[in-house]
Short mmCIF file of C-alpha atoms in Angstrom, two decimals:
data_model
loop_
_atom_site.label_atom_id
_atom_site.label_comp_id
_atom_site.label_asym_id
_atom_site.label_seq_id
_atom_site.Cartn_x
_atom_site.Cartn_y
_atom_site.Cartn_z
CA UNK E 1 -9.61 14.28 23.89
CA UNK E 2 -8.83 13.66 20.04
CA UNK E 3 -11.38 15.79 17.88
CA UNK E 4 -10.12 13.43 15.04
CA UNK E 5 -9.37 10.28 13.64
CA UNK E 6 -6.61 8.56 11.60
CA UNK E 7 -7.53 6.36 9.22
CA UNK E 8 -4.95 3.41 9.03
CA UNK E 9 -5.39 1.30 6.26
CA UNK E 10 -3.36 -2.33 6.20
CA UNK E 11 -2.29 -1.16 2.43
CA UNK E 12 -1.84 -5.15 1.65
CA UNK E 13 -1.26 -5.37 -2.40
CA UNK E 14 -2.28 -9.02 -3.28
CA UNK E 15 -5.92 -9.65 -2.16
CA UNK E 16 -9.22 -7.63 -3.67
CA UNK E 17 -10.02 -6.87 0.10
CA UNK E 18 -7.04 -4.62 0.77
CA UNK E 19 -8.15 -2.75 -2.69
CA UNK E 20 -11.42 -2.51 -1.36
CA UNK E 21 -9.85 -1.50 2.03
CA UNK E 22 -7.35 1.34 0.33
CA UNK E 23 -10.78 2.91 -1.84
CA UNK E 24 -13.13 2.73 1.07
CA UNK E 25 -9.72 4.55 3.48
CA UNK E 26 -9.82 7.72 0.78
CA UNK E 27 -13.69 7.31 0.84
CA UNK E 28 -14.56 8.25 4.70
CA UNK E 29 -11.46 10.96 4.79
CA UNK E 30 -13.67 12.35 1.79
CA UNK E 31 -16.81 11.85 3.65
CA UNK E 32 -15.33 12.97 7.33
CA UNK E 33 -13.43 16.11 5.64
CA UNK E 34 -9.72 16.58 6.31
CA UNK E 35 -10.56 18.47 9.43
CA UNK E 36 -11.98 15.52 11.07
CA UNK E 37 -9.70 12.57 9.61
CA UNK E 38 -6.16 11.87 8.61
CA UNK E 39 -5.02 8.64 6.10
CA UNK E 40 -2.20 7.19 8.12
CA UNK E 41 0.29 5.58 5.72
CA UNK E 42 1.52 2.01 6.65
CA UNK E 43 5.40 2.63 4.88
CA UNK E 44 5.29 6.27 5.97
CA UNK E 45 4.78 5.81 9.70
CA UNK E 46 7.11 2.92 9.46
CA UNK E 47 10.05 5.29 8.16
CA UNK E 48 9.23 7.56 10.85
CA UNK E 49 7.37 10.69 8.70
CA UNK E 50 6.68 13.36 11.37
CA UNK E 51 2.95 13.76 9.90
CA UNK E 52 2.13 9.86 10.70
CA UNK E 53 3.81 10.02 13.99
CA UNK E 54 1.68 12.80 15.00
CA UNK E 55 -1.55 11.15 13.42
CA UNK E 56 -0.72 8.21 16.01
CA UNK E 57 -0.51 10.92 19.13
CA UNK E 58 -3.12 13.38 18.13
CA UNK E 59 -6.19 11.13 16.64
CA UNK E 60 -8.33 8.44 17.12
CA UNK E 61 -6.77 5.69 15.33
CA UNK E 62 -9.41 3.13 13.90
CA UNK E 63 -7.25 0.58 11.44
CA UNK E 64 -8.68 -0.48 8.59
CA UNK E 65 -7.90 -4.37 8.33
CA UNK E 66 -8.64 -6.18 5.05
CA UNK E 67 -8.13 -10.05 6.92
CA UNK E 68 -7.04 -11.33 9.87
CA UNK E 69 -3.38 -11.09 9.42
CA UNK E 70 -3.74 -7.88 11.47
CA UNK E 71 -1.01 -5.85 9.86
CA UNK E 72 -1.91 -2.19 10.63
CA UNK E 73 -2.54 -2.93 14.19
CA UNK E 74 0.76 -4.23 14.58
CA UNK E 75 2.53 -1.58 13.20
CA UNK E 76 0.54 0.83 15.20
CA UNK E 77 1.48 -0.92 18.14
CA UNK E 78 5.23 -1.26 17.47
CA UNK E 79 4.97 2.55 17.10
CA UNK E 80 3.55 3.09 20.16
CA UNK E 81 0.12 4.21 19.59
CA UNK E 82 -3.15 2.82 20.38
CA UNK E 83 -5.77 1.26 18.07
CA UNK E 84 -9.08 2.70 19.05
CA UNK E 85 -11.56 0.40 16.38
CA UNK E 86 -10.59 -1.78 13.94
CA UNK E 87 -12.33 -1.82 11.14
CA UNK E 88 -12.58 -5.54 8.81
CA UNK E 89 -13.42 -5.09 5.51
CA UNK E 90 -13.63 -8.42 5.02
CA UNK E 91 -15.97 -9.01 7.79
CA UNK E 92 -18.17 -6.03 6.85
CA UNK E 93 -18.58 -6.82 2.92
CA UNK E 94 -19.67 -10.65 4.08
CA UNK E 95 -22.15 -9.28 6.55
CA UNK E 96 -23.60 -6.77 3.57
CA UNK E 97 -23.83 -9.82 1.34
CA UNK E 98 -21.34 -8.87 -1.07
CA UNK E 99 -19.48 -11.87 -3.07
CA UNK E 100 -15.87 -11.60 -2.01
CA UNK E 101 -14.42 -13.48 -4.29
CA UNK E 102 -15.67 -11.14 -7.28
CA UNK E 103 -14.83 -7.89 -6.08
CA UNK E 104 -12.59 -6.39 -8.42
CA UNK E 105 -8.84 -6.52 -7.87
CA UNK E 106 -6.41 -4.35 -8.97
CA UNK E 107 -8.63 -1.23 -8.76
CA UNK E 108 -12.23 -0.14 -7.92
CA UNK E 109 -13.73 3.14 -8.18
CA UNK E 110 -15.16 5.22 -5.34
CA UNK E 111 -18.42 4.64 -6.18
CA UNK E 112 -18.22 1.00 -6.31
CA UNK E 113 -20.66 0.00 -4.05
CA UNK E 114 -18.18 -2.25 -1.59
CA UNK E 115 -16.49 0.65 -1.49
CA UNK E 116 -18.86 2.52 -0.11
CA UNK E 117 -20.03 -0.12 2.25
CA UNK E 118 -16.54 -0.44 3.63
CA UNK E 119 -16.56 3.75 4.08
CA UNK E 120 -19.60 3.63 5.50
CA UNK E 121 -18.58 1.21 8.03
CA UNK E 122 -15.67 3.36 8.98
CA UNK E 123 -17.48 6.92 8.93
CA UNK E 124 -20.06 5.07 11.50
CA UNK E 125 -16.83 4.20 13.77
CA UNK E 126 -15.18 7.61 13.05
CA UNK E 127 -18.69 9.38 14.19
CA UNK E 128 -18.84 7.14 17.10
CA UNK E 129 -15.16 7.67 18.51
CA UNK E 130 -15.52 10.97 18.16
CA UNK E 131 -19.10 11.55 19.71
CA UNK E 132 -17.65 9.18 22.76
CA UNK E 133 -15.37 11.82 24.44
CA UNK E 134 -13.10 8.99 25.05
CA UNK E 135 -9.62 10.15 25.68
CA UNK R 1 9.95 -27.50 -2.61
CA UNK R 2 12.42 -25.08 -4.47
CA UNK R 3 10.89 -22.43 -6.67
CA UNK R 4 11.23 -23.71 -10.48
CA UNK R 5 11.52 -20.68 -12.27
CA UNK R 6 13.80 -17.97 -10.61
CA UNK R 7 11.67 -15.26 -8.93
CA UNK R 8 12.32 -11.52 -8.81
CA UNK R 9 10.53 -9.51 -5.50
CA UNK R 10 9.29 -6.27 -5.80
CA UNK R 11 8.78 -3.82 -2.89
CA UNK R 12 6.73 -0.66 -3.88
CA UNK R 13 6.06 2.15 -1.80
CA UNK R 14 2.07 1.49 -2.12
CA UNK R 15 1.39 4.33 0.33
CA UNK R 16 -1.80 5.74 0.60
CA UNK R 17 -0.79 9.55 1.23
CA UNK R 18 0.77 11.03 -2.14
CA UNK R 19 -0.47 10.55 -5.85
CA UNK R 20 3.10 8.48 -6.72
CA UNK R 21 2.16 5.77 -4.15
CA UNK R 22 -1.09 5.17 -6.22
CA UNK R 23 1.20 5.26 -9.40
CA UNK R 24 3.68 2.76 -7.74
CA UNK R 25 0.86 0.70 -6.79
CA UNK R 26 -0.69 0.24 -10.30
CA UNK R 27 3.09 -0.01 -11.78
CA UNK R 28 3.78 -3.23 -9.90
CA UNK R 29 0.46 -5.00 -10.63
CA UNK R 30 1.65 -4.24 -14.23
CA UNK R 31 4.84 -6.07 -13.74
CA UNK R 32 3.12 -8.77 -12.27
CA UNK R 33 0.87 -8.97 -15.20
CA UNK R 34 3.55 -8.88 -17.45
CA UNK R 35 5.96 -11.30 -15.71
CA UNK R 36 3.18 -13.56 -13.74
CA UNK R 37 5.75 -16.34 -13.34
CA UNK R 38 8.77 -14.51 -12.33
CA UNK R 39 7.75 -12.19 -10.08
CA UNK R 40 6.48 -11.88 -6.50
CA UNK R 41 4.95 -8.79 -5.31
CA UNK R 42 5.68 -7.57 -1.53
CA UNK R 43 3.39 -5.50 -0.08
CA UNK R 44 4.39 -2.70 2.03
CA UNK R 45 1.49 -3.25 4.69
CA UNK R 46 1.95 -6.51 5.45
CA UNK R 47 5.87 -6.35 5.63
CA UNK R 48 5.15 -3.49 8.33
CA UNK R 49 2.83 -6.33 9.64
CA UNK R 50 5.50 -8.78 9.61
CA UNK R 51 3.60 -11.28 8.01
CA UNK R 52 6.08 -14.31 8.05
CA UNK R 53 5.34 -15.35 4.27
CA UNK R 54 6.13 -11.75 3.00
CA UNK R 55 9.24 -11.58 4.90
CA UNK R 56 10.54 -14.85 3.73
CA UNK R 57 9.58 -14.29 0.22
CA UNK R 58 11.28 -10.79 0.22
CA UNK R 59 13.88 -12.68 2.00
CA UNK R 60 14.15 -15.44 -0.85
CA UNK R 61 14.24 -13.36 -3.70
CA UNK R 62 16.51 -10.36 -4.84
CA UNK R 63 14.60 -7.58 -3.92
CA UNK R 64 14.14 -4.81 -6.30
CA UNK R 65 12.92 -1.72 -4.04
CA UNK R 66 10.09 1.32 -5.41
CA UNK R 67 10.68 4.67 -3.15
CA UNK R 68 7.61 7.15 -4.28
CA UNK R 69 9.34 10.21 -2.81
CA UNK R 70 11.87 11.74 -1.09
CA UNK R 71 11.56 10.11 2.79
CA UNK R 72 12.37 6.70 0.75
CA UNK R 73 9.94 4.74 2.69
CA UNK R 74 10.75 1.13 0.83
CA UNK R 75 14.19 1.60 1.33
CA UNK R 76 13.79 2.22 4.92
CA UNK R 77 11.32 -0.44 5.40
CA UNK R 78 13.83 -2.86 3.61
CA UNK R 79 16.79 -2.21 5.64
CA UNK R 80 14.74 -1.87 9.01
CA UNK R 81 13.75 -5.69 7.86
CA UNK R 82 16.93 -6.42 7.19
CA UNK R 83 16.45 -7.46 3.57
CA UNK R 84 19.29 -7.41 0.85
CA UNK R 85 17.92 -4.93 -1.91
CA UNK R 86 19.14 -5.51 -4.93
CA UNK R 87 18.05 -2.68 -7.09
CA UNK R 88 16.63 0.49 -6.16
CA UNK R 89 14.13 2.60 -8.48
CA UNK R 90 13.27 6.06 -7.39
CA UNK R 91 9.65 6.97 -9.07
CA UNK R 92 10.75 10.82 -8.70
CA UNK R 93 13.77 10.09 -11.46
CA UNK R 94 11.69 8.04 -13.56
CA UNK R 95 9.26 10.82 -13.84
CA UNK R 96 11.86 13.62 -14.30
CA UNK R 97 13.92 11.49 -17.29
CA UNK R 98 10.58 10.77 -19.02
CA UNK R 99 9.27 14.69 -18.85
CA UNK R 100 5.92 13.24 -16.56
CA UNK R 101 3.65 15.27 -14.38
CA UNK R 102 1.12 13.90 -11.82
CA UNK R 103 0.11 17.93 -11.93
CA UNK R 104 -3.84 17.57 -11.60
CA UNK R 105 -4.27 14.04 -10.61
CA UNK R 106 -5.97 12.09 -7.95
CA UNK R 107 -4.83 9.29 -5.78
CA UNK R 108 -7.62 7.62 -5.68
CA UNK R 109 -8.50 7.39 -9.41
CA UNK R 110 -5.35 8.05 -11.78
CA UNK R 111 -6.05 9.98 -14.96
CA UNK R 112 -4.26 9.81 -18.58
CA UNK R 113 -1.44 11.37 -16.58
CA UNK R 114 -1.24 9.29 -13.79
CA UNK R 115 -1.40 5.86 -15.83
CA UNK R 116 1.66 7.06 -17.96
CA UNK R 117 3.63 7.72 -15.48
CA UNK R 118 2.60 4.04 -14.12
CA UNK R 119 3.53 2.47 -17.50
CA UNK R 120 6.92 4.56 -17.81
CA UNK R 121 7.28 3.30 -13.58
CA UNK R 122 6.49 -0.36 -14.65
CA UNK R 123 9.09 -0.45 -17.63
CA UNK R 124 11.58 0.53 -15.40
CA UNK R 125 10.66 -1.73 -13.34
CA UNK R 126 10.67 -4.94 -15.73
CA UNK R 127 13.99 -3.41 -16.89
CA UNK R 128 15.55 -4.90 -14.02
CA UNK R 129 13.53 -7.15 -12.98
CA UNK R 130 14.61 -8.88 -16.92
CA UNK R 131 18.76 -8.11 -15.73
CA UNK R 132 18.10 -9.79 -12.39
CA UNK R 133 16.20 -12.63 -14.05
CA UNK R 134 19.18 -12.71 -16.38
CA UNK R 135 21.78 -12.84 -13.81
CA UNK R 136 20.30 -15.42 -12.20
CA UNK R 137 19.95 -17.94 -14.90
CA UNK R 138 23.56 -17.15 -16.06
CA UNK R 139 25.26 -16.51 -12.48
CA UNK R 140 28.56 -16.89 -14.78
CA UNK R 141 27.81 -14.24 -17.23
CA UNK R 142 26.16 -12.02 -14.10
#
């Protein structure tokens, strides 16, 4: 059984969410520690780098989705690996009673707190994969 | 309805792994911000997603393609789409001719470094996204 996870963000460019969704992806590999979680790169897996591959084989994959569109779960899929949570940033940030529409666009620090919503979100499906035992 | 002005699509790398996808990433929303008319960003993600308006956009437009580092991960994604690039920028080279380091910076929150080597990305960029622009307004001259 995976002892841990890959963090596979959608990596959109044009809506707030998939900045939000990018910050809160290098957030929880901060929080979780490189031992525990890998950032799985949407062009890099696509092109075939060994490293993402193996993220796909070795981990947990929980994909971070900024919409519905659900982008890194297809490419996951076409890849041949399994998505093991799906994280929506959108979905999450709207439940904490953040404003979407005024979330910052281009950038947004770590610290920003939908940021760290969205991280926490993901370390809480991270912990609970990897409690699970699930193979 | 046909697009009034002509449009210019740029495909970054926008990776999440290395410090030069952050750059790339912060380069093209410059360009966009500097050519908000002409230009039409394509992200990386949702091509991989095959979202059907970012394909046909990337499809519509001549494609000017970012690569971040040495795999070429645009490029590949490009071809593996089957889109016609029509310029190809390669961050590394920009970096290299304009004596930039990322030595010391973070990809999730670019320093002084970091943001120059964005702005000297970005100019290369509008470089030819202005030729394309060019060549399509005077297909003649082109």
């Amino acid at each position: 059984m995976p002892n841990s996870v890959c963090i596979q963000p959608c990596l959109g460019l044009e809506m707030n969410l998939t900045t939000i969704g990018r910050q809160a992806s290098y957030l929880a590999h901060q929080r979780l520690g490189a031992e525990r979680a890998h950032l799985g790169c949407a062009p890099a897996l696509y092109a075939n780098v060994h490293e993402d591959v193996v993220f796909l084989m070795i981990d947990y994959v929980i994909a971070v989705e900024s919409c519905d569109k659900g982008c890194a779960n297809h490419l996951v899929r076409e890849k041949g690996g399994s998505v093991h949570a799906t994280v929506r940033v959108d979905e999450t940030l709207k439940a904490a009673g953040f404003d979407l529409a005024s979330l910052p666009g281009d950038h947004a620090p770590l610290d920003h707190p939908a940021v760290v919503a969205a991280a926490e979100e993901i370390v809480r499906v991270a912990e609970a994969l990897l409690g699970s035992g699930r193979e | 309805m046909p697009d009034q002005h002509p449009k210019v699509a740029i495909l970054g790398c926008c990776g999440i792994g290395q410090t030069v996808s952050t750059v790339i990433r912060r380069a093209v929303y410059a360009v966009r911000d500097a050519r908000p008319e002409s230009v039409v960003l394509i992200g990386s993600g949702p091509l991989t997603g095959d979202v059907p308006e970012v394909l046909e956009a990337a499809s519509r437009h001549p494609l000017v393609v970012i690569d971040g580092c040495s795999p070429r991960c645009a490029t590949k994604l490009a071809e593996g789409k089957q889109l016609e690039v029509a310029a190809t920028i390669y961050a590394g080279r920009i970096l290299t001719q304009n004596r930039l380091s990322l030595l010391g910076e973070k990809r999730e929150e670019l320093g002084e470094r970091g943001l120059a080597a964005s702005r000297a990305i970005a100019d290369s960029i509008l470089e030819t996204v202005d030729r394309l622009l060019q060549e399509q307004s005077n297909p003649a001259a082109g």
